[in-house]
Amino acid sequence: IDGKRKVLLNGAVSGLSESKAKYITDLTDHFLDPARLQNVDLSTLTDEELREKLLAVKGLGPWSVDMFMMFDLQRANVLPVGDLVVRKGLALFHNLPVKHFENKKNLSSLSQLCAAW
């Protein structure tokens, strides 16, 4: 209907693109694999461990992991520096051009300053 190719998951039309269906399948595979995420309590992992495990899943990037940490795990010490709205807000607050916060070094130093919060 919307021009996108619909994918069958378990015999039903999913409404997802083929790539998104593959990402969901890969996420499922990770949770079914004892060597990866099966029986892992994600809430007990450090931020670094969690990032390493989740970024190994096809389709999950730093932004998705940050959002999961903030909204699902309720971790308060996450600064989603890859989020354009966050970068624009930081630029406005610090009276700097948004391009300043495209530099990973500038973002890293800023996130360290905010770590105490």
XYZ file of C-alpha atoms in Angstrom:
117
model
C 0.000 0.000 0.000
C 2.718 2.485 0.939
C 5.068 1.285 -1.794
C 7.409 -0.530 0.610
C 8.061 -4.198 0.247
C 6.336 -6.149 3.005
C 8.139 -9.089 4.589
C 6.710 -12.334 5.886
C 7.616 -13.176 9.483
C 6.287 -16.521 10.681
C 3.934 -16.626 7.710
C 2.336 -13.218 8.343
C 2.890 -9.955 6.497
C 4.862 -7.820 8.910
C 4.649 -4.371 7.341
C 8.420 -4.103 7.786
C 11.021 -3.521 5.131
C 13.253 -6.468 4.377
C 16.225 -4.843 6.131
C 14.231 -4.143 9.312
C 12.966 -7.723 9.342
C 16.600 -8.907 9.109
C 17.546 -6.653 12.034
C 14.769 -8.124 14.173
C 15.859 -11.626 13.209
C 19.461 -10.813 14.174
C 18.328 -9.387 17.515
C 16.320 -12.543 18.142
C 19.325 -14.692 17.219
C 21.433 -12.770 19.761
C 18.910 -13.402 22.537
C 18.679 -17.104 21.668
C 22.449 -17.612 21.656
C 23.994 -18.544 25.054
C 27.319 -17.049 23.931
C 25.754 -13.646 23.269
C 22.629 -12.396 25.084
C 20.684 -15.434 26.263
C 20.046 -15.235 30.024
C 21.974 -11.954 30.268
C 20.438 -9.393 32.613
C 21.196 -6.253 30.629
C 20.512 -4.046 33.632
C 23.534 -5.510 35.448
C 26.045 -4.757 32.691
C 28.272 -1.705 32.785
C 27.635 0.926 30.120
C 30.692 -0.292 28.199
C 29.663 -3.963 28.376
C 26.130 -3.109 27.319
C 27.329 -1.032 24.376
C 29.664 -3.813 23.238
C 26.922 -6.462 23.340
C 24.180 -4.380 21.755
C 26.316 -2.781 19.057
C 27.118 -6.316 17.857
C 23.457 -6.619 16.772
C 22.878 -5.620 13.146
C 20.653 -2.556 13.000
C 21.483 -1.239 16.470
C 23.728 1.793 16.571
C 24.970 4.138 19.272
C 21.761 6.218 19.212
C 19.552 3.148 19.728
C 21.742 1.926 22.576
C 21.704 5.362 24.233
C 17.905 5.523 24.005
C 17.582 2.003 25.453
C 19.906 2.898 28.326
C 18.048 6.127 29.089
C 14.428 5.103 28.674
C 14.322 1.371 29.364
C 17.133 0.943 31.880
C 16.569 4.416 33.396
C 20.286 5.241 33.402
C 20.643 8.922 34.150
C 24.294 9.297 33.177
C 23.845 8.960 29.399
C 24.490 11.835 27.024
C 23.320 10.790 23.538
C 25.922 12.814 21.676
C 24.938 11.235 18.373
C 21.477 12.797 18.584
C 21.209 15.868 16.358
C 18.735 17.596 18.688
C 21.143 17.145 21.607
C 24.014 18.558 19.544
C 21.887 21.537 18.474
C 20.867 22.178 22.067
C 24.459 21.995 23.266
C 25.537 24.402 20.523
C 22.789 26.850 21.449
C 23.572 26.597 25.172
C 27.318 27.101 24.653
C 26.843 29.692 21.873
C 28.856 27.573 19.450
C 28.137 26.376 15.921
C 26.547 22.924 15.675
C 29.576 21.821 13.624
C 31.652 22.204 16.807
C 29.829 19.202 18.245
C 30.385 17.033 15.182
C 33.962 16.614 16.382
C 34.205 13.465 18.535
C 36.931 15.006 20.688
C 34.698 17.967 21.593
C 31.769 15.640 22.321
C 33.916 13.335 24.421
C 35.236 16.143 26.599
C 31.719 17.535 27.014
C 30.255 14.180 27.997
C 33.021 13.808 30.614
C 32.075 17.219 32.048
C 28.461 16.106 32.287
C 29.341 12.714 33.812
C 28.908 13.991 37.365
C 25.226 14.665 36.682
